[in-house]
Structure formats: C-alpha cells, structure tokens
Short mmCIF file of C-alpha atoms in Angstrom, two decimals:
data_model
loop_
_atom_site.label_atom_id
_atom_site.label_comp_id
_atom_site.label_asym_id
_atom_site.label_seq_id
_atom_site.Cartn_x
_atom_site.Cartn_y
_atom_site.Cartn_z
CA MET F 191 59.91 99.62 255.78
CA ALA F 192 58.89 97.25 253.15
CA ALA F 193 61.41 96.11 251.46
CA GLU F 194 60.25 96.99 247.96
CA GLN F 195 60.53 100.67 249.46
CA ASP F 196 63.75 99.49 251.30
CA PRO F 197 67.02 99.17 249.15
CA GLU F 198 69.34 98.57 252.31
CA GLY F 199 66.65 96.49 253.71
CA ARG F 200 67.09 94.23 250.22
CA ALA F 201 70.91 94.24 250.56
CA ALA F 202 70.73 93.14 253.65
CA ALA F 203 68.52 90.24 253.48
CA ARG F 204 70.38 87.42 251.96
CA PRO F 205 67.93 84.24 252.96
CA LEU F 206 71.02 81.80 252.32
CA LEU F 207 72.84 83.17 255.15
CA THR F 208 72.99 80.33 257.35
CA ASP F 209 74.61 77.19 257.56
CA LEU F 210 73.33 74.27 255.69
CA TYR F 211 72.18 72.32 258.76
CA GLN F 212 68.82 74.51 258.50
CA ALA F 213 67.97 73.56 255.67
CA THR F 214 68.49 69.92 255.60
CA MET F 215 66.51 70.60 259.46
CA ALA F 216 63.58 71.92 257.54
CA LEU F 217 63.32 69.31 254.95
CA GLY F 218 63.79 67.11 258.63
CA TYR F 219 60.53 68.98 259.92
CA TRP F 220 59.10 68.85 256.32
CA ARG F 221 58.76 65.53 255.78
CA ALA F 222 57.58 64.39 259.72
CA GLY F 223 54.94 67.13 258.95
CA ARG F 224 56.22 69.82 261.30
CA ALA F 225 56.84 72.59 258.83
CA ARG F 226 53.96 74.55 260.51
CA ASP F 227 54.50 74.25 264.34
CA ALA F 228 54.97 77.03 266.44
CA ALA F 229 58.86 76.95 268.06
CA GLU F 230 60.89 79.87 270.19
CA PHE F 231 64.17 79.88 270.27
CA GLU F 232 66.61 82.00 272.62
CA LEU F 233 69.33 84.22 271.76
CA PHE F 234 71.85 84.53 274.64
CA PHE F 235 75.36 84.62 275.67
CA ARG F 236 77.46 83.24 277.99
CA ARG F 237 80.00 85.61 278.51
CA CYS F 238 80.20 89.13 278.39
CA PRO F 239 83.64 90.55 276.21
CA PHE F 240 87.01 91.33 276.99
CA GLY F 241 86.90 90.26 280.33
CA GLY F 242 84.46 93.81 281.27
CA ALA F 243 80.75 93.82 282.96
CA PHE F 244 78.68 94.29 280.39
CA ALA F 245 77.33 94.28 276.79
CA LEU F 246 75.42 96.06 274.41
CA ALA F 247 71.96 94.98 272.67
CA ALA F 248 72.44 96.00 268.84
CA GLY F 249 71.22 95.00 265.42
CA LEU F 250 67.19 94.90 265.98
CA ARG F 251 66.96 97.14 262.51
CA ASP F 252 69.08 94.79 260.78
CA CYS F 253 67.37 91.53 262.49
CA VAL F 254 63.77 93.57 261.30
CA ARG F 255 64.58 93.86 258.52
CA PHE F 256 65.98 90.80 257.26
CA LEU F 257 62.68 89.30 258.62
CA ARG F 258 60.83 91.31 256.69
CA ALA F 259 62.39 90.67 253.89
CA PHE F 260 62.79 87.02 254.06
CA ARG F 261 61.89 85.13 251.01
CA LEU F 262 63.90 82.07 249.08
CA ARG F 263 64.31 83.29 245.16
CA ASP F 264 64.37 80.47 242.05
CA ALA F 265 68.37 81.05 242.26
CA ASP F 266 68.57 80.32 245.78
CA VAL F 267 65.74 76.90 245.73
CA GLN F 268 67.62 76.14 242.93
CA PHE F 269 70.55 75.67 244.72
CA LEU F 270 69.32 74.64 248.11
CA ALA F 271 68.28 72.06 245.56
CA SER F 272 72.10 70.75 244.34
CA VAL F 273 73.27 71.19 248.10
CA LEU F 274 70.44 68.39 248.79
CA PRO F 275 70.06 64.77 248.45
CA PRO F 276 68.72 64.20 244.77
CA ASP F 277 65.96 62.60 245.86
CA THR F 278 64.44 65.01 247.43
CA ASP F 279 60.54 65.01 246.97
CA PRO F 280 60.25 68.41 244.73
CA ALA F 281 56.88 69.27 246.38
CA PHE F 282 59.70 70.25 249.62
CA PHE F 283 60.86 73.11 247.43
CA GLU F 284 57.60 74.35 246.31
CA HIS F 285 57.53 74.61 250.70
CA LEU F 286 60.47 76.78 250.54
CA ARG F 287 59.23 78.87 247.56
CA SER F 288 55.70 79.78 249.73
CA LEU F 289 58.11 80.81 253.18
CA ASP F 290 57.84 84.34 254.47
CA CYS F 291 57.96 85.30 258.20
CA SER F 292 54.95 86.58 258.62
CA GLU F 293 54.24 84.29 261.38
CA VAL F 294 57.33 85.27 263.08
CA THR F 295 57.23 87.49 266.89
CA VAL F 296 59.88 88.84 267.89
CA ARG F 297 60.48 90.27 271.92
CA ALA F 298 63.76 91.42 272.52
CA LEU F 299 66.09 93.99 273.91
CA PRO F 300 65.62 97.87 273.31
CA GLU F 301 68.31 98.87 270.17
CA GLY F 302 71.29 100.08 272.55
CA CYS F 303 69.68 98.26 275.53
CA LEU F 304 72.91 97.14 278.68
CA ALA F 305 72.98 93.13 278.38
CA PHE F 306 74.85 90.60 280.99
CA PRO F 307 75.52 86.61 280.06
CA GLY F 308 73.26 84.63 282.34
CA GLY F 309 75.19 82.79 285.28
CA LEU F 310 72.85 79.12 285.35
CA GLY F 311 73.54 77.07 282.49
CA GLU F 312 72.18 79.03 279.55
CA GLY F 313 69.76 80.95 281.68
CA GLY F 314 70.99 84.58 280.87
CA VAL F 315 68.24 86.96 280.22
CA PRO F 316 67.87 86.55 275.69
CA GLY F 317 68.88 89.12 273.46
CA LEU F 318 66.36 88.08 271.14
CA GLU F 319 63.81 85.77 271.13
CA VAL F 320 62.79 83.63 267.69
CA PRO F 321 68.81 90.53 267.29
CA GLY F 322 71.70 90.16 270.00
CA PRO F 323 74.31 91.40 271.63
CA SER F 324 76.95 93.71 269.55
CA LEU F 325 80.33 92.89 270.06
CA VAL F 326 81.54 96.30 268.22
CA ALA F 327 78.68 98.41 269.91
CA THR F 328 80.51 96.83 273.44
CA ASN F 329 83.72 98.12 272.21
CA ALA F 330 82.70 100.98 271.42
CA ALA F 331 81.02 101.80 274.93
CA ARG F 332 84.22 100.21 276.49
CA LEU F 333 86.19 102.60 274.38
CA ARG F 334 83.90 105.83 275.36
CA LEU F 335 84.13 105.57 279.32
CA ILE F 336 87.50 105.20 278.77
CA ALA F 337 88.24 108.25 276.35
CA GLY F 338 86.00 110.19 279.31
CA PRO F 339 83.15 112.36 277.97
CA GLU F 340 84.73 115.04 277.11
CA LYS F 341 87.41 114.16 274.38
CA ARG F 342 86.11 113.59 270.53
CA LEU F 343 85.97 110.47 269.00
CA LEU F 344 85.80 109.08 265.37
CA GLU F 345 85.81 105.87 263.74
CA MET F 346 88.12 105.57 261.13
CA GLY F 347 88.24 101.37 260.73
CA LEU F 348 87.15 101.03 256.87
CA ARG F 349 90.10 99.81 255.86
CA ARG F 350 90.14 97.49 258.65
CA ALA F 351 86.93 95.99 258.48
CA GLN F 352 85.96 92.46 256.75
CA GLY F 353 84.34 94.27 253.85
CA PRO F 354 82.13 96.36 253.10
CA ASP F 355 78.88 94.66 255.45
CA GLY F 356 81.73 94.95 257.94
CA GLY F 357 82.44 98.20 257.23
CA LEU F 358 78.93 100.17 257.51
CA THR F 359 77.94 97.33 260.20
CA ALA F 360 81.73 98.89 262.34
CA SER F 361 80.55 102.37 261.60
CA THR F 362 76.73 102.15 262.55
CA TYR F 363 77.25 100.86 265.77
CA SER F 364 80.32 102.33 266.87
CA TYR F 365 78.39 105.44 267.03
CA LEU F 366 75.77 103.51 269.03
CA GLY F 367 78.29 102.36 271.06
CA GLY F 368 79.33 106.31 271.92
CA PHE F 369 81.69 106.95 268.97
CA ASP F 370 81.22 111.27 268.30
CA SER F 371 81.34 110.38 264.11
CA SER F 372 82.95 108.16 261.96
CA SER F 373 84.72 108.76 258.24
CA ASN F 374 82.23 105.86 255.95
CA VAL F 375 80.53 107.89 253.81
CA LEU F 376 78.02 105.48 253.41
CA ALA F 377 77.26 104.96 256.96
CA GLY F 378 76.09 108.40 256.61
CA GLN F 379 73.63 108.07 253.94
CA LEU F 380 72.93 104.38 254.91
CA ARG F 381 71.78 105.45 258.74
CA GLY F 382 72.45 108.85 259.34
CA VAL F 383 75.88 108.75 261.45
CA PRO F 384 78.02 112.03 261.38
CA VAL F 385 80.36 111.89 259.32
CA ALA F 386 83.83 113.59 259.93
CA GLY F 387 87.17 113.26 258.29
CA THR F 388 90.62 115.19 257.51
CA LEU F 389 93.58 114.33 254.92
CA ALA F 390 95.68 111.48 254.36
CA HIS F 391 99.42 111.59 253.44
CA SER F 392 99.04 111.45 250.00
CA PHE F 393 97.34 114.85 249.78
CA VAL F 394 100.11 116.22 251.64
CA THR F 395 103.19 114.28 249.08
CA SER F 396 101.74 115.04 245.79
CA PHE F 397 102.89 118.21 246.21
CA SER F 398 106.19 119.16 245.37
CA GLY F 399 106.05 123.29 245.62
CA SER F 400 105.95 124.34 242.11
CA GLU F 401 101.90 124.22 241.81
CA VAL F 402 99.96 127.26 241.07
CA PRO F 403 96.82 127.24 241.61
CA PRO F 404 93.93 128.17 239.25
CA ASP F 405 92.56 130.55 241.14
CA PRO F 406 95.10 131.70 244.54
CA MET F 407 92.21 134.57 245.29
CA LEU F 408 90.09 134.50 248.37
CA ALA F 409 87.56 136.53 249.11
CA PRO F 410 87.27 137.67 253.52
CA ALA F 411 84.76 135.75 255.46
CA ALA F 412 83.08 138.45 255.83
CA GLY F 413 81.80 138.67 251.64
CA GLU F 414 83.58 142.54 251.77
CA GLY F 415 86.55 143.50 249.92
CA PRO F 416 88.97 142.39 247.32
CA GLY F 417 90.57 138.76 247.07
CA VAL F 418 93.84 138.37 248.64
CA ASP F 419 96.02 135.59 246.78
CA LEU F 420 96.54 133.02 250.20
CA ALA F 421 99.23 131.45 248.69
CA ALA F 422 101.29 134.99 248.66
CA LYS F 423 99.95 135.73 251.87
CA ALA F 424 100.84 132.61 253.46
CA GLN F 425 104.20 132.95 252.69
CA VAL F 426 104.71 136.61 254.16
CA TRP F 427 103.65 134.62 256.98
CA LEU F 428 105.90 132.47 257.35
CA GLU F 429 108.71 134.14 257.54
CA HIS F 430 107.12 135.67 260.69
CA VAL F 431 106.29 132.51 261.83
CA CYS F 432 109.79 130.72 261.02
CA ALA F 433 111.41 134.06 262.99
CA HIS F 434 108.98 133.47 265.76
CA LEU F 435 110.08 129.34 265.90
CA GLY F 436 113.83 129.79 265.44
CA LEU F 437 113.54 128.02 262.09
CA GLY F 438 114.85 128.61 258.90
CA VAL F 439 112.65 129.85 255.84
CA GLN F 440 113.52 127.84 253.37
CA GLU F 441 113.39 124.80 256.50
CA PRO F 442 109.52 123.93 255.92
CA HIS F 443 108.49 122.28 252.76
CA PRO F 444 107.20 124.38 249.89
CA GLY F 445 105.09 121.08 248.62
CA GLU F 446 103.12 120.84 252.15
CA ARG F 447 102.81 124.63 252.17
CA ALA F 448 101.27 124.27 248.40
CA ALA F 449 98.99 121.10 250.22
CA PHE F 450 97.86 123.10 252.99
CA VAL F 451 97.15 125.92 250.87
CA ALA F 452 95.07 124.46 248.23
CA TYR F 453 92.80 122.90 250.80
CA ALA F 454 92.48 126.24 251.99
CA LEU F 455 91.05 127.01 249.44
CA ALA F 456 89.19 124.49 248.86
CA PHE F 457 87.81 125.22 252.56
CA PRO F 458 88.66 128.37 253.83
CA ARG F 459 85.59 127.62 256.55
CA ALA F 460 87.08 124.34 257.29
CA PHE F 461 91.01 123.98 256.83
CA GLN F 462 92.95 121.63 258.77
CA GLY F 463 96.25 120.22 259.04
CA LEU F 464 97.73 116.72 259.02
CA LEU F 465 101.13 117.63 260.50
CA ASP F 466 103.54 114.80 260.29
CA SER F 467 104.19 114.00 256.39
CA TYR F 468 107.62 115.43 256.63
CA SER F 469 108.71 116.98 260.42
CA VAL F 470 106.36 117.97 262.72
CA ARG F 471 108.45 121.12 264.56
CA ARG F 472 110.79 122.08 261.32
CA SER F 473 107.57 121.70 258.52
CA GLY F 474 104.47 120.89 259.65
CA LEU F 475 103.26 123.35 262.45
CA PRO F 476 104.94 126.11 260.97
CA ASN F 477 102.86 125.72 257.20
CA PHE F 478 100.43 124.91 258.97
CA LEU F 479 100.73 128.26 261.58
CA ALA F 480 101.21 130.36 257.91
CA VAL F 481 98.04 128.97 256.13
CA ALA F 482 96.01 129.34 259.37
CA LEU F 483 97.08 133.16 260.01
CA ALA F 484 96.75 134.10 256.76
CA LEU F 485 92.99 132.75 256.91
CA GLY F 486 92.96 134.75 259.78
CA GLU F 487 93.24 138.23 258.38
CA LEU F 488 90.47 137.49 256.57
CA GLY F 489 88.04 136.13 258.96
CA TYR F 490 88.82 132.46 258.64
CA ARG F 491 89.33 130.31 261.12
CA ALA F 492 91.65 126.48 261.04
CA VAL F 493 89.43 124.10 262.49
CA GLY F 494 92.12 121.85 264.03
CA VAL F 495 95.39 119.74 263.19
CA ARG F 496 96.20 115.94 263.47
CA LEU F 497 99.45 114.07 264.70
CA ASP F 498 99.69 110.19 262.98
CA SER F 499 103.37 109.32 264.16
CA GLY F 500 104.99 109.82 267.37
CA ASP F 501 104.19 109.80 270.10
CA LEU F 502 101.03 111.79 270.15
CA LEU F 503 100.55 112.68 273.50
CA GLN F 504 103.51 114.74 274.00
CA GLN F 505 103.42 116.34 270.56
CA ALA F 506 100.03 117.28 271.41
CA GLN F 507 101.84 119.14 274.78
CA GLU F 508 104.57 120.44 272.98
CA ILE F 509 101.87 121.95 269.62
CA ARG F 510 99.27 123.49 272.74
CA LYS F 511 102.55 125.45 273.89
CA VAL F 512 103.46 126.67 270.39
CA PHE F 513 99.67 127.48 269.84
CA ARG F 514 99.56 129.72 272.43
CA ALA F 515 102.46 131.43 272.11
CA ALA F 516 101.80 132.55 269.00
CA ALA F 517 98.18 133.81 269.68
CA ALA F 518 99.78 135.97 272.32
CA GLN F 519 102.73 136.82 269.35
CA PHE F 520 100.80 137.67 266.98
CA GLN F 521 97.39 138.88 269.21
CA VAL F 522 95.34 136.05 267.45
CA PRO F 523 93.34 134.45 271.14
CA TRP F 524 91.25 131.61 269.09
CA LEU F 525 94.65 129.73 267.84
CA GLU F 526 95.47 128.82 271.20
CA SER F 527 91.97 126.29 271.28
CA VAL F 528 92.71 125.03 267.77
CA PRO F 529 92.06 121.42 268.23
CA ILE F 530 94.18 118.60 268.20
CA ALA F 531 93.10 115.46 266.52
CA VAL F 532 95.25 112.46 267.27
CA SER F 533 95.52 108.57 265.48
CA ASN F 534 97.74 105.97 264.77
CA ASN F 535 97.08 102.39 265.85
CA ILE F 536 95.27 103.52 268.97
CA ASP F 537 94.38 100.48 271.60
CA GLU F 538 92.37 100.62 275.27
CA GLU F 539 96.22 101.41 276.83
CA ALA F 540 97.02 104.39 274.51
CA LEU F 541 93.70 105.68 275.12
CA ALA F 542 93.82 105.94 278.45
CA ARG F 543 97.15 107.99 278.40
CA LEU F 544 95.79 110.36 276.04
CA ALA F 545 92.25 110.81 278.09
CA GLN F 546 94.58 111.69 281.16
CA GLU F 547 93.90 114.60 282.95
CA GLY F 548 96.15 117.65 281.87
CA SER F 549 96.35 115.89 277.87
CA GLU F 550 95.90 117.75 275.33
CA VAL F 551 94.35 116.09 272.39
CA ASN F 552 90.60 116.89 271.78
CA VAL F 553 89.68 114.72 268.95
CA ILE F 554 91.23 111.37 268.96
CA GLY F 555 90.45 108.26 266.14
CA ILE F 556 90.18 105.02 265.99
CA GLY F 557 89.99 102.27 263.31
CA THR F 558 91.79 98.75 263.80
CA SER F 559 90.73 98.77 268.03
CA VAL F 560 87.05 99.38 267.00
CA VAL F 561 85.98 97.95 264.19
CA THR F 562 87.71 94.25 265.31
CA CYS F 563 87.96 94.09 268.33
CA PRO F 564 91.40 92.61 268.29
CA GLN F 565 90.91 91.55 272.50
CA GLN F 566 88.11 89.78 271.85
CA PRO F 567 86.74 88.96 267.86
CA SER F 568 83.63 86.98 268.66
CA LEU F 569 81.23 87.14 271.70
CA GLY F 570 79.90 83.34 271.63
CA CYS F 571 75.83 84.10 271.24
CA VAL F 572 74.10 80.70 271.69
CA TYR F 573 71.10 80.73 269.84
CA LYS F 574 68.11 78.10 271.10
CA LEU F 575 65.07 76.10 271.49
CA VAL F 576 63.05 76.49 274.53
CA ALA F 577 59.42 75.41 273.60
CA VAL F 578 57.40 74.09 271.02
CA GLY F 579 54.00 74.65 270.86
CA GLY F 580 53.89 76.13 274.17
CA GLN F 581 55.80 73.23 276.02
CA PRO F 582 59.31 73.90 278.21
CA ARG F 583 62.16 71.89 275.67
CA MET F 584 65.63 71.76 277.46
CA LYS F 585 69.02 71.16 276.62
CA LEU F 586 70.31 68.42 279.51
CA THR F 587 74.42 67.76 278.97
CA GLU F 588 77.04 66.40 280.76
CA ASP F 589 78.22 70.25 280.94
CA PRO F 590 75.78 71.69 283.35
CA GLU F 591 77.02 75.52 281.37
CA LYS F 592 75.43 74.47 278.68
CA GLN F 593 72.01 73.36 279.83
CA THR F 594 69.43 75.21 278.70
CA LEU F 595 66.37 77.11 281.18
CA PRO F 596 63.36 75.76 279.56
CA GLY F 597 60.07 77.53 279.25
CA SER F 598 58.62 81.28 277.66
CA LYS F 599 60.52 84.07 279.35
CA ALA F 600 59.87 87.42 280.86
CA ALA F 601 62.53 89.88 281.50
CA PHE F 602 62.98 92.19 284.15
CA ARG F 603 65.53 95.24 285.04
CA LEU F 604 65.47 95.81 289.09
CA LEU F 605 66.82 100.31 289.64
CA GLY F 606 67.86 101.16 292.71
CA SER F 607 66.61 104.29 293.95
CA ASP F 608 69.66 106.89 292.33
CA GLY F 609 68.25 104.98 288.98
CA SER F 610 71.62 102.75 289.32
CA LEU F 611 71.30 99.43 287.99
CA LEU F 612 70.21 96.74 291.25
CA MET F 613 69.94 93.19 288.67
CA ASP F 614 68.57 91.75 286.06
CA VAL F 615 65.84 88.94 286.68
CA LEU F 616 64.39 86.05 284.53
CA GLN F 617 61.36 84.37 284.93
CA LEU F 618 59.08 82.03 283.52
CA ALA F 619 56.48 84.62 281.15
CA GLU F 620 53.00 83.37 282.95
CA GLU F 621 54.71 84.22 286.66
CA PRO F 622 53.56 88.03 288.41
CA ALA F 623 55.72 90.39 287.60
CA PRO F 624 57.84 92.14 289.92
CA GLN F 625 56.92 95.57 291.71
CA ALA F 626 58.58 98.80 292.12
CA GLY F 627 58.74 98.86 296.50
CA GLN F 628 57.96 95.28 297.03
CA GLU F 629 60.22 93.39 298.06
CA LEU F 630 61.62 90.21 295.55
CA ARG F 631 63.15 86.97 296.52
CA VAL F 632 65.78 85.97 293.67
CA TRP F 633 67.94 83.13 293.45
CA PRO F 634 71.24 84.48 292.14
CA PRO F 635 73.38 82.30 289.54
CA GLY F 636 75.47 79.26 291.90
CA ALA F 637 73.83 80.30 294.82
CA GLN F 638 72.68 77.41 297.18
CA GLU F 639 69.95 80.08 299.26
CA PRO F 640 68.18 82.92 297.50
CA CYS F 641 68.51 86.85 298.64
CA THR F 642 65.79 89.74 299.03
CA VAL F 643 66.56 92.88 296.81
CA ARG F 644 63.80 95.72 297.02
CA PRO F 645 63.81 97.59 293.57
CA ALA F 646 62.64 101.35 293.30
CA GLN F 647 62.29 100.86 289.75
CA VAL F 648 61.41 97.60 287.97
CA GLU F 649 61.53 98.14 284.11
CA PRO F 650 60.44 94.96 281.45
CA LEU F 651 63.70 94.14 279.10
CA LEU F 652 62.24 92.31 276.13
CA ARG F 653 59.84 94.95 274.42
CA LEU F 654 57.19 92.95 271.44
CA CYS F 655 58.40 94.84 268.19
CA LEU F 656 57.24 92.45 265.60
CA GLN F 657 54.60 90.14 265.65
CA GLN F 658 53.34 88.01 263.02
CA GLY F 659 55.60 89.82 260.46
CA GLN F 660 54.25 93.68 261.11
CA LEU F 661 56.14 95.69 262.62
CA CYS F 662 53.75 96.70 266.21
CA GLU F 663 55.61 99.90 267.00
CA PRO F 664 58.35 101.80 264.78
CA LEU F 665 61.25 100.96 265.18
CA PRO F 666 63.79 103.78 267.04
CA SER F 667 66.22 105.71 264.98
CA LEU F 668 70.12 105.49 265.20
CA ALA F 669 70.14 108.96 267.18
CA GLU F 670 67.63 107.49 270.25
CA SER F 671 69.47 103.86 269.79
CA ARG F 672 72.64 106.32 270.81
CA ALA F 673 70.70 108.12 273.82
CA LEU F 674 69.61 104.67 275.10
CA VAL F 675 73.48 103.86 275.40
CA GLN F 676 74.23 106.82 276.70
CA LEU F 677 71.36 106.23 279.85
CA SER F 678 72.18 103.21 280.23
CA LEU F 679 75.65 103.78 280.68
CA SER F 680 74.89 106.75 283.06
CA GLN F 681 73.46 103.02 285.28
CA LEU F 682 76.04 101.39 285.35
CA SER F 683 77.79 102.03 289.11
CA PRO F 684 82.32 102.06 289.13
CA GLU F 685 81.97 98.87 290.04
CA HIS F 686 80.05 98.09 286.56
CA ARG F 687 82.08 100.21 284.47
CA ARG F 688 84.94 98.14 285.54
CA LEU F 689 87.00 97.38 281.90
CA GLN F 690 89.17 94.60 282.78
CA SER F 691 87.13 91.94 285.59
CA PRO F 692 83.77 91.66 286.12
CA ALA F 693 82.79 93.59 288.94
CA GLN F 694 81.06 92.98 292.40
CA TYR F 695 78.62 94.69 294.38
CA GLN F 696 76.73 94.17 296.88
CA VAL F 697 72.80 93.21 297.92
CA GLY F 698 71.28 92.55 300.79
CA GLY F 699 75.32 92.36 302.65
CA ARG F 700 76.09 89.78 299.89
CA PRO F 701 78.86 89.56 297.57
CA LEU F 702 76.47 88.95 294.07
CA GLN F 703 78.74 89.31 290.48
CA ALA F 704 77.25 92.08 289.18
CA PRO F 705 74.90 92.28 286.83
CA VAL F 706 73.57 89.71 287.31
CA ASP F 707 71.05 86.87 285.44
CA SER F 708 68.38 85.63 288.28
CA LEU F 709 65.99 83.02 288.04
CA CYS F 710 63.11 84.73 290.27
CA ALA F 711 61.55 82.63 292.70
CA GLY F 712 58.52 84.61 293.20
CA ALA F 713 57.82 87.92 295.75
CA SER F 714 57.92 87.56 299.34
CA PRO F 715 55.02 88.89 299.96
#
C-alpha cells in the first residue's frame, strides 16, 4: 500500500492538514535537540456521542494511509517558512524535508470495534496510540439499531456533506456502521461500498408526454418472441388500472408516464417509480402500475417505488393495500411484495416510526441525519502525551476531568459466558493481563473502593498495526470491518443499546456505568 501505488492514499495524505502549533513545537523540539526523542500519545474521548452508551472505532485505514504517505514536499516546506519567523535556521527546513513516519508505531482499536469513553479523568481506553472513534459510523450504528435488522438503509447524503472529502468519508463510515448501501458512486469505486439509487424528480418532470422514444420496442425477458411497443402496452394497462382504482384515464400525468416508460426501457429488469412528482394516488401510482404491469406481461418485474414527501408511513400502508388488491385483480402475485422506499429528512424519531411493527416500508433513504450528525456535530476527541523516552508524563490541572493517566497502557475487553460485554479494563502495559475464568479486582471510575468481576472471555483491545512505519498485518477490508461492527453490536445488552442515556448494569451486586473503562488494580488470587 505504498503511496506511489495508492492514488487514494496520495489524495488523503496532506501533511499540512494540521494545526500551526505542531510546526512551531517541531521547531522548539529541534532547537532543544529533542527532535528524535521517542514519545507516546493517546487519542480518546470523554463522553459517548448523542447521549448514548457507545461509539464505533473507525478511520484506521485512512490513518495508516496518511502515515505511510507522509512526506513534506518543497511547496509544503516553503509555505511553513513563510509562516514561521523569518530568522528561523535554514537547517530546520532541511530537517523537515527529511521527515517521514518510518519510525512510527501505532496500536489501535480494530476498525469497527466498540469504543467507550473514560470516567476517571482522561483515562478511557485509547482508540489510538501515537484512528479513533467515528461520529458518522456511530450515528449510522444508532440508526441501524433503531431501524432493526429487516429494513434496508440507504445513505444518500452526499449533497449534504461538508465537501467532497466529507461526502466520501460519510458514505464509507455509514456503510461500516450498518447501512446497506450508498448513493455515492465514488465510495463504490474507491472503498467498495455497495451503491444504489432510484431517480430524481427532475427526470420525471423533464418529460411532457409528447416525447417519442427512438426505439419503443422491448423484447420479452426470456429473449424469445417479437418486441413490444412498451409505451402502447402501458397505455392499454393504464385503462385497466384506472378502472380498477376508480380514476379517469386522463387523470394520471402523461409526462410522468412517459418518464416511467423511458426508465423502464433503459432498466427493464430494475424498473422503479418515484411516485410523488405530481399526485401519488391520482398519478404516480396508476402510472407506475401501468408500466409495471406492461413489463410483467413481458416477463419482467418492477423492483420498487419511492416516496419523498407527505406522511410516509400512512402512504406506504395505502400503497401496499393497492398493490395487494391489484395483484389479486390482475393475477400477478409478485406485485404484492414490490419494495416501498421512502426518504425526506428522516431523523431518529421519524425512523422509529417508519420501523415500527406493521410498517410497510422496506427501504429507508437517509441523508442529512446520518452524514451531518445534527444531534452532535463533533465528538470532542483528545490527543495527549503519556510518555517520553519510556518515562510517564501526566497532565495535572485544576479540572479533574482533564487530568491524564500517565504511562504506556494495555486494554482488554471482558465478556460474559454468553458473549455479552461486561466492561473494558485499562491497565499499565507491564501489568499481567487478565485471564478468562479468574477473578479480577478493578476500580470503576469515580468509585471509592474496588469491585470484582470474573470474565468468561478476555479480548486484547489495542492491536499492533504499524511498527517502525511498516504494516504488521494487512488491514481488514471495509466488509470485514462492517462484520465486526455487527458482531460488536450483538454483544451489547439491551441496557447498552439504550440510545438516549448511558445504561446501568450490575456487576457483583453494584450498579456501574455501562460500559466501564476501569483502571485495573490487579487480579485477586
């Protein structure tokens, strides 16, 4: 994955995407003769986003790409020279030209792993020692939990994202967090995200009904027999449909029907209708049925409809009722189960309504609410020094919440016999690792005394992924990381799945904030 073989890596790795004080401190270290001193940093966060009880670790691949491609080019060094003091020693800029990340080592939570904040100062399990939790991935996971496993979720927020990079990132981590697909074509090309989409109102309204397709003929799906004029066939079916629905044949908009015919000719095996350009009941629905039934006569099956306005839940119920009645009337059983997709500024509250039992909605498109995280636009990650040259370093402050835990650390996830999450344990790297089946004494954040827990399983959390600038093992694919998200979410107890407030659970008869990042006090014999 060298930078010269990775166009995406070159695009992502911009070394000056940093704060100015990193450059000024670099000059200070260099002048003090400390530019080569080994230092250890941790990245973590203090509170779970959205008032919930978990976050998802995401961004490791992007981080590793950045580090492996890191190199200051002449234009970068020249710009730094223009913003640093004019009397800066030219030798410092030669030093900058030689910098790379060939001596950097990274230990991190696996991509897609559950991540939790610390409750003891800044003592949470670090997401990264030298990516960190993703707000978008966490938001997507929350939306997936609300929607349940049966509804298909489509991310369609590219136009709402903060710039093209934000759009690509949002599409990638929405998929990692549990969405089924994205409308973002670049996310499909670069990241392997399944892409999906319907059509826009502009396509429908661009047709007036007077258009004549250059080739209106469509061959049967089986490939045998003469072609059929689809527009003429749809017009015949429109009369039957309107009679069935109690509508006049002139009521459905002819331009909408022409748009549906044009789309069906282009995608006979993937025809879908956007129903609300004019009137769902009097135009969109009968026009869709006419074209879908014409296709059905040729052996094709429509793949869905979409609603983008109005009471989505109620309209979906009414449309399903019409589909069932038409399926019986025209003896086409497949029509009963044509998927119904909805969109239109869907947030958590609207999603919960659409996902309720008895809902006829099958596919839910979400844009703004997933890519911009409107409930909490930022996570508040912290990046702190914990050791220099192997010696611990600590930040002391009058604000206890901002005190740091010094030293190099190890972290472990403790699981129950059913695979459910008990807690995360944070300890010094030199302490013995906790063992499955052995009683462990831990200090919960803020507690006055320790408590004990006996885990059935113990998983190390911080994996060595980059050592001296070299990958220790291949990074997981996006699909593999997404599978880890699904496994991680399955480990959450019902209390942990609560989305509006931190959950409480019992360990050893004591209520603890869940999940807990504890400072390990050593295993009891």
